[in-house]
């Protein structure tokens, strides 16, 4: 008889709105405290102190419009946030400041979260949905210069981009972009040529989230259907379906592979967080705590593996924090 | 050398004359005789006259050994082992048959005779004589002697016979002797001289017909299989050996070979085209083993049909066999009246035949196959026994897949269990390929999963909380989610609100009886049934009245009528079990019953008892530890309402429902239901009246052709015997019981269905027990 699934280690309450974005910043040395950023539907970004489990600061920069993505740039002092006000803000949080240093107007009305990739010291690439419905734009940060605009061929009918993932095999190689579209396909883009390298129909419904493991050249995507699709990239840069995994309930809003590539977590519309082994997609746990749709899942970046945490943000205004499979 | 041989013969002649001269041959004379015989080159060198003399000598020696004042002197025993084997055996058997005073020496000589390989010499001698046209009477006597030797010895010694004459030892020895003779025959054939094998065949046939196939063929078949592997002379010898078996013994021999051969190819080598040449063998193989008998294993069937398929001459028979098998399979009378085991046997044979057929052969009889399939599937699906229905489905699927190689094929839904898989595997001839174990791959095994059993589908809508709301949803709602939630919640709602249910119980029962699956819900039938049972248990009388009246009403499907029966049974079972506070109490752990005392002492006693229990190993948990829940039997007051209405109208056919006609499956269910209700009515007031009515009902239907119905009737009898108190049975139903007893006797002897015979026997035992009980209580 398998052990019953664990309870959350603790729960963060008090966002007073649905939680849509989470990001840990726990990699700093003492005396830095581990921090969790959360973005909520009321437009606030909460900075949670994981020692005291209280909100340290609340950042209000998106005009009370929902925040759907938060990400740090080199430590916890620089924060990027994306809101439904069509703006991406760069926050300066050093020495207690809470000011918006810079912002980008995306002109995109969709729900597509951005993707950030550090390509060199002090140089980042950020992919975001652009003004035209089916376009993705890649900017270089912090200069905000446009690197390329990825536009599907006329007649491709991919629909809007739904989720993005910038990645590179190693720091010298070309950055590539994987994007999931409204028509259920996942497309691999070459940024320098602005060309489609490969396209794979993974789902019948829009791709809600995807994550990719560049070491194994294998990725996973979820949609509003009952299946998770696992696909791989072969040496000819072609995407191929690897397997699919059937879920009990339909709808996946977020998928994240843990940085050590051992396990992955999904955020389900059925209020549940599912944990799988990444190698074979062996189902490991179904964490049933939330009482409404789970919007996002995120793994912490603790240096010590045993301290690693999993956080999930839900429509029920709560953020559950879990300590699971930390010994492997 | 002619002259030398003649000289030797003269020496034997004179020795014989000398030995026969006195009243008892002397030691010196016997010694001279042995020397002379050895010098002449064995008994084969003897002339006719000399053989006669030798026979007389052996007879007198045997008589002297058995009857005389003392054993003959000198090496008399060796004369029997070294002399002509036929004469020796007749002389010994003669002495044995006379039942003389001293049998021990005779038996000892016989034992030497058997052990020193004289059986082979005997058979070879007879074979040679037959080739020359020897006397037939003598051969028959020897045949009987050789085969019956263990019995003869055992009879004479009254069971104290030596181990070599035990059948399990003797017949393997005889088998080895036959192989030896066959070697001689093979050598003689290779030498260019003709030879008769028929005596060996007779020995083999007679041994087999005496039921010693296993012992003799366990030696013969492996040796012959080996010898015939790559030698066509040996194959011909083997074929002749079986062909020459007299007709009356053919069946036993062929059966022995079919059962012992390790495979169809070996069987084909051993028997050759026997079935084509020999009418008796053909009848046995193509009719008797397949259509008249059914006790053989699947391996035997595979041997048999594989043998038929391995030669072009025999393949014609294979197709004929298949046609005959299909004729039986598709005959509704056979399906109705023959035992289930036989039907399974025939189905297996059909599948094996199909596996051997080739494309052009199927082409030639496609139309016939199709016709038989349609006929057969119809009468199988009509059967009320599930295993017969399934057999029909599997065979029909197989035929269909064989005749429609490119078109659509039949596909039935049935449970894929081991039996079904075994049957289907018969259709494939290819030897199974061993699965290559997959290499250990990198996997997530170091991660232990948590329990995920709670990961179920999310319910979207809330179920109604009032019974009346449920009725509304079930009758009128277009909201399928709500409908689904209602169906799922109804049972618990009914049980939680008995008073509210009683207000609308019949209406609810009506709705549930007519409820159809609107959306695809997992386990819909079970959910509906549980709700029906709940309604019936909450308000038994009106709902039972409603349901039983509907059972005989117009315009219901068979499914609905059977639902009614199931619901009645389940509710009756629930009502008749003791309950505590309206809930069925499951006594899970045997617990120690405490004497009433103060609460505080109770607590520590409990703790101490628990601790003792946890530290004590118990090897048996007797019923004394189980606290049997007690409570009023709620079935008592309502049993009649469940039971009697069902008995009323079974013989009145409606336009859509004819229990005594083609709806015999529902009749079977009805009879079984009545049996269960009767059983559950034990200790109720109405039980005697119910028993009487049920006995009448059984009597009216006792010769029903459907075995499922008969099984139900026999269960009814058991229920009556178990439920009705013994004195009521004997006072009120004496005649019925006597009639029933004689009918049961008939069933035990004659019923083709094994389950019926078993049930009838059980009933007779129950009656026997009843008698004993009565004798104990009323000593006459």
PDB file of N, CA, C and O in Angstrom, chain B residues 288-320:
ATOM      1  N   UNK B 288     -15.776 -41.612 -33.556  1.00  0.00           N
ATOM      2  CA  UNK B 288     -15.914 -41.945 -32.151  1.00  0.00           C
ATOM      3  C   UNK B 288     -15.167 -40.965 -31.248  1.00  0.00           C
ATOM      4  O   UNK B 288     -15.731 -40.429 -30.302  1.00  0.00           O
ATOM      5  N   UNK B 289     -13.897 -40.710 -31.571  1.00  0.00           N
ATOM      6  CA  UNK B 289     -13.102 -39.843 -30.703  1.00  0.00           C
ATOM      7  C   UNK B 289     -13.591 -38.404 -30.734  1.00  0.00           C
ATOM      8  O   UNK B 289     -13.370 -37.648 -29.795  1.00  0.00           O
ATOM      9  N   UNK B 290     -14.217 -38.003 -31.837  1.00  0.00           N
ATOM     10  CA  UNK B 290     -14.573 -36.590 -31.963  1.00  0.00           C
ATOM     11  C   UNK B 290     -16.023 -36.318 -31.610  1.00  0.00           C
ATOM     12  O   UNK B 290     -16.333 -35.332 -30.947  1.00  0.00           O
ATOM     13  N   UNK B 291     -16.905 -37.180 -32.076  1.00  0.00           N
ATOM     14  CA  UNK B 291     -18.320 -36.856 -31.939  1.00  0.00           C
ATOM     15  C   UNK B 291     -19.016 -37.644 -30.840  1.00  0.00           C
ATOM     16  O   UNK B 291     -20.014 -37.192 -30.300  1.00  0.00           O
ATOM     17  N   UNK B 292     -18.515 -38.826 -30.520  1.00  0.00           N
ATOM     18  CA  UNK B 292     -19.233 -39.645 -29.550  1.00  0.00           C
ATOM     19  C   UNK B 292     -18.613 -39.561 -28.166  1.00  0.00           C
ATOM     20  O   UNK B 292     -19.291 -39.714 -27.176  1.00  0.00           O
ATOM     21  N   UNK B 293     -17.317 -39.344 -28.109  1.00  0.00           N
ATOM     22  CA  UNK B 293     -16.670 -39.239 -26.809  1.00  0.00           C
ATOM     23  C   UNK B 293     -16.156 -37.813 -26.649  1.00  0.00           C
ATOM     24  O   UNK B 293     -15.962 -37.115 -27.634  1.00  0.00           O
ATOM     25  N   UNK B 294     -15.970 -37.391 -25.386  1.00  0.00           N
ATOM     26  CA  UNK B 294     -15.495 -36.019 -25.210  1.00  0.00           C
ATOM     27  C   UNK B 294     -14.584 -35.852 -24.006  1.00  0.00           C
ATOM     28  O   UNK B 294     -14.395 -34.742 -23.523  1.00  0.00           O
ATOM     29  N   UNK B 295     -14.015 -36.947 -23.546  1.00  0.00           N
ATOM     30  CA  UNK B 295     -13.226 -36.827 -22.324  1.00  0.00           C
ATOM     31  C   UNK B 295     -11.744 -36.587 -22.549  1.00  0.00           C
ATOM     32  O   UNK B 295     -10.994 -36.497 -21.596  1.00  0.00           O
ATOM     33  N   UNK B 296     -11.334 -36.488 -23.813  1.00  0.00           N
ATOM     34  CA  UNK B 296      -9.889 -36.415 -24.049  1.00  0.00           C
ATOM     35  C   UNK B 296      -9.376 -34.987 -23.924  1.00  0.00           C
ATOM     36  O   UNK B 296     -10.111 -34.019 -24.059  1.00  0.00           O
ATOM     37  N   UNK B 297      -8.067 -34.882 -23.699  1.00  0.00           N
ATOM     38  CA  UNK B 297      -7.479 -33.565 -23.503  1.00  0.00           C
ATOM     39  C   UNK B 297      -7.318 -32.847 -24.848  1.00  0.00           C
ATOM     40  O   UNK B 297      -7.420 -33.453 -25.917  1.00  0.00           O
ATOM     41  N   UNK B 298      -7.026 -31.557 -24.734  1.00  0.00           N
ATOM     42  CA  UNK B 298      -6.809 -30.764 -25.937  1.00  0.00           C
ATOM     43  C   UNK B 298      -5.608 -31.282 -26.714  1.00  0.00           C
ATOM     44  O   UNK B 298      -5.606 -31.264 -27.950  1.00  0.00           O
ATOM     45  N   UNK B 299      -4.596 -31.782 -25.997  1.00  0.00           N
ATOM     46  CA  UNK B 299      -3.401 -32.290 -26.681  1.00  0.00           C
ATOM     47  C   UNK B 299      -3.770 -33.480 -27.564  1.00  0.00           C
ATOM     48  O   UNK B 299      -3.258 -33.617 -28.686  1.00  0.00           O
ATOM     49  N   UNK B 300      -4.679 -34.334 -27.076  1.00  0.00           N
ATOM     50  CA  UNK B 300      -5.118 -35.488 -27.871  1.00  0.00           C
ATOM     51  C   UNK B 300      -5.817 -35.002 -29.138  1.00  0.00           C
ATOM     52  O   UNK B 300      -5.550 -35.492 -30.239  1.00  0.00           O
ATOM     53  N   UNK B 301      -6.700 -33.994 -28.953  1.00  0.00           N
ATOM     54  CA  UNK B 301      -7.390 -33.445 -30.119  1.00  0.00           C
ATOM     55  C   UNK B 301      -6.391 -32.892 -31.123  1.00  0.00           C
ATOM     56  O   UNK B 301      -6.533 -33.079 -32.338  1.00  0.00           O
ATOM     57  N   UNK B 302      -5.387 -32.225 -30.601  1.00  0.00           N
ATOM     58  CA  UNK B 302      -4.411 -31.628 -31.505  1.00  0.00           C
ATOM     59  C   UNK B 302      -3.616 -32.698 -32.243  1.00  0.00           C
ATOM     60  O   UNK B 302      -3.350 -32.559 -33.438  1.00  0.00           O
ATOM     61  N   UNK B 303      -3.264 -33.771 -31.532  1.00  0.00           N
ATOM     62  CA  UNK B 303      -2.585 -34.889 -32.177  1.00  0.00           C
ATOM     63  C   UNK B 303      -3.436 -35.457 -33.300  1.00  0.00           C
ATOM     64  O   UNK B 303      -2.977 -35.660 -34.426  1.00  0.00           O
ATOM     65  N   UNK B 304      -4.681 -35.697 -32.931  1.00  0.00           N
ATOM     66  CA  UNK B 304      -5.596 -36.389 -33.834  1.00  0.00           C
ATOM     67  C   UNK B 304      -5.816 -35.591 -35.112  1.00  0.00           C
ATOM     68  O   UNK B 304      -5.661 -36.090 -36.232  1.00  0.00           O
ATOM     69  N   UNK B 305      -6.171 -34.310 -34.937  1.00  0.00           N
ATOM     70  CA  UNK B 305      -6.507 -33.503 -36.102  1.00  0.00           C
ATOM     71  C   UNK B 305      -5.247 -33.095 -36.854  1.00  0.00           C
ATOM     72  O   UNK B 305      -5.251 -32.987 -38.083  1.00  0.00           O
ATOM     73  N   UNK B 306      -4.167 -32.930 -36.123  1.00  0.00           N
ATOM     74  CA  UNK B 306      -2.886 -32.647 -36.773  1.00  0.00           C
ATOM     75  C   UNK B 306      -2.472 -33.817 -37.646  1.00  0.00           C
ATOM     76  O   UNK B 306      -1.990 -33.650 -38.778  1.00  0.00           O
ATOM     77  N   UNK B 307      -2.694 -35.042 -37.137  1.00  0.00           N
ATOM     78  CA  UNK B 307      -2.388 -36.253 -37.898  1.00  0.00           C
ATOM     79  C   UNK B 307      -3.179 -36.275 -39.202  1.00  0.00           C
ATOM     80  O   UNK B 307      -2.637 -36.554 -40.275  1.00  0.00           O
ATOM     81  N   UNK B 308      -4.469 -35.911 -39.098  1.00  0.00           N
ATOM     82  CA  UNK B 308      -5.289 -35.908 -40.316  1.00  0.00           C
ATOM     83  C   UNK B 308      -4.791 -34.883 -41.328  1.00  0.00           C
ATOM     84  O   UNK B 308      -4.918 -35.065 -42.540  1.00  0.00           O
ATOM     85  N   UNK B 309      -4.215 -33.805 -40.829  1.00  0.00           N
ATOM     86  CA  UNK B 309      -3.849 -32.717 -41.744  1.00  0.00           C
ATOM     87  C   UNK B 309      -2.510 -32.958 -42.439  1.00  0.00           C
ATOM     88  O   UNK B 309      -2.151 -32.227 -43.349  1.00  0.00           O
ATOM     89  N   UNK B 310      -1.760 -33.981 -41.982  1.00  0.00           N
ATOM     90  CA  UNK B 310      -0.371 -34.075 -42.440  1.00  0.00           C
ATOM     91  C   UNK B 310      -0.177 -34.876 -43.731  1.00  0.00           C
ATOM     92  O   UNK B 310       0.944 -35.151 -44.114  1.00  0.00           O
ATOM     93  N   UNK B 311      -1.246 -35.284 -44.372  1.00  0.00           N
ATOM     94  CA  UNK B 311      -1.089 -36.029 -45.611  1.00  0.00           C
ATOM     95  C   UNK B 311      -2.259 -35.691 -46.520  1.00  0.00           C
ATOM     96  O   UNK B 311      -3.390 -35.511 -46.057  1.00  0.00           O
ATOM     97  N   UNK B 312      -1.985 -35.596 -47.807  1.00  0.00           N
ATOM     98  CA  UNK B 312      -3.030 -35.120 -48.714  1.00  0.00           C
ATOM     99  C   UNK B 312      -4.211 -36.076 -48.751  1.00  0.00           C
ATOM    100  O   UNK B 312      -5.358 -35.653 -48.882  1.00  0.00           O
ATOM    101  N   UNK B 313      -3.941 -37.397 -48.596  1.00  0.00           N
ATOM    102  CA  UNK B 313      -5.048 -38.358 -48.593  1.00  0.00           C
ATOM    103  C   UNK B 313      -5.944 -38.151 -47.368  1.00  0.00           C
ATOM    104  O   UNK B 313      -7.148 -38.313 -47.420  1.00  0.00           O
ATOM    105  N   UNK B 314      -5.264 -37.812 -46.254  1.00  0.00           N
ATOM    106  CA  UNK B 314      -6.015 -37.674 -45.010  1.00  0.00           C
ATOM    107  C   UNK B 314      -6.726 -36.323 -44.939  1.00  0.00           C
ATOM    108  O   UNK B 314      -7.686 -36.172 -44.192  1.00  0.00           O
ATOM    109  N   UNK B 315      -6.248 -35.324 -45.681  1.00  0.00           N
ATOM    110  CA  UNK B 315      -6.853 -33.977 -45.579  1.00  0.00           C
ATOM    111  C   UNK B 315      -8.315 -33.994 -45.988  1.00  0.00           C
ATOM    112  O   UNK B 315      -9.115 -33.231 -45.459  1.00  0.00           O
ATOM    113  N   UNK B 316      -8.636 -34.894 -46.939  1.00  0.00           N
ATOM    114  CA  UNK B 316     -10.044 -34.994 -47.322  1.00  0.00           C
ATOM    115  C   UNK B 316     -10.886 -35.375 -46.110  1.00  0.00           C
ATOM    116  O   UNK B 316     -11.989 -34.855 -45.904  1.00  0.00           O
ATOM    117  N   UNK B 317     -10.319 -36.264 -45.295  1.00  0.00           N
ATOM    118  CA  UNK B 317     -11.030 -36.655 -44.078  1.00  0.00           C
ATOM    119  C   UNK B 317     -11.161 -35.488 -43.116  1.00  0.00           C
ATOM    120  O   UNK B 317     -12.167 -35.335 -42.431  1.00  0.00           O
ATOM    121  N   UNK B 318     -10.102 -34.652 -43.079  1.00  0.00           N
ATOM    122  CA  UNK B 318     -10.128 -33.501 -42.165  1.00  0.00           C
ATOM    123  C   UNK B 318     -11.302 -32.594 -42.497  1.00  0.00           C
ATOM    124  O   UNK B 318     -12.025 -32.136 -41.611  1.00  0.00           O
ATOM    125  N   UNK B 319     -11.509 -32.359 -43.779  1.00  0.00           N
ATOM    126  CA  UNK B 319     -12.607 -31.478 -44.181  1.00  0.00           C
ATOM    127  C   UNK B 319     -13.939 -32.126 -43.864  1.00  0.00           C
ATOM    128  O   UNK B 319     -14.866 -31.482 -43.359  1.00  0.00           O
ATOM    129  N   UNK B 320     -14.006 -33.447 -44.074  1.00  0.00           N
ATOM    130  CA  UNK B 320     -15.244 -34.163 -43.746  1.00  0.00           C
ATOM    131  C   UNK B 320     -15.529 -34.059 -42.248  1.00  0.00           C
ATOM    132  O   UNK B 320     -16.653 -33.814 -41.814  1.00  0.00           O
TER     133      UNK B 320
END
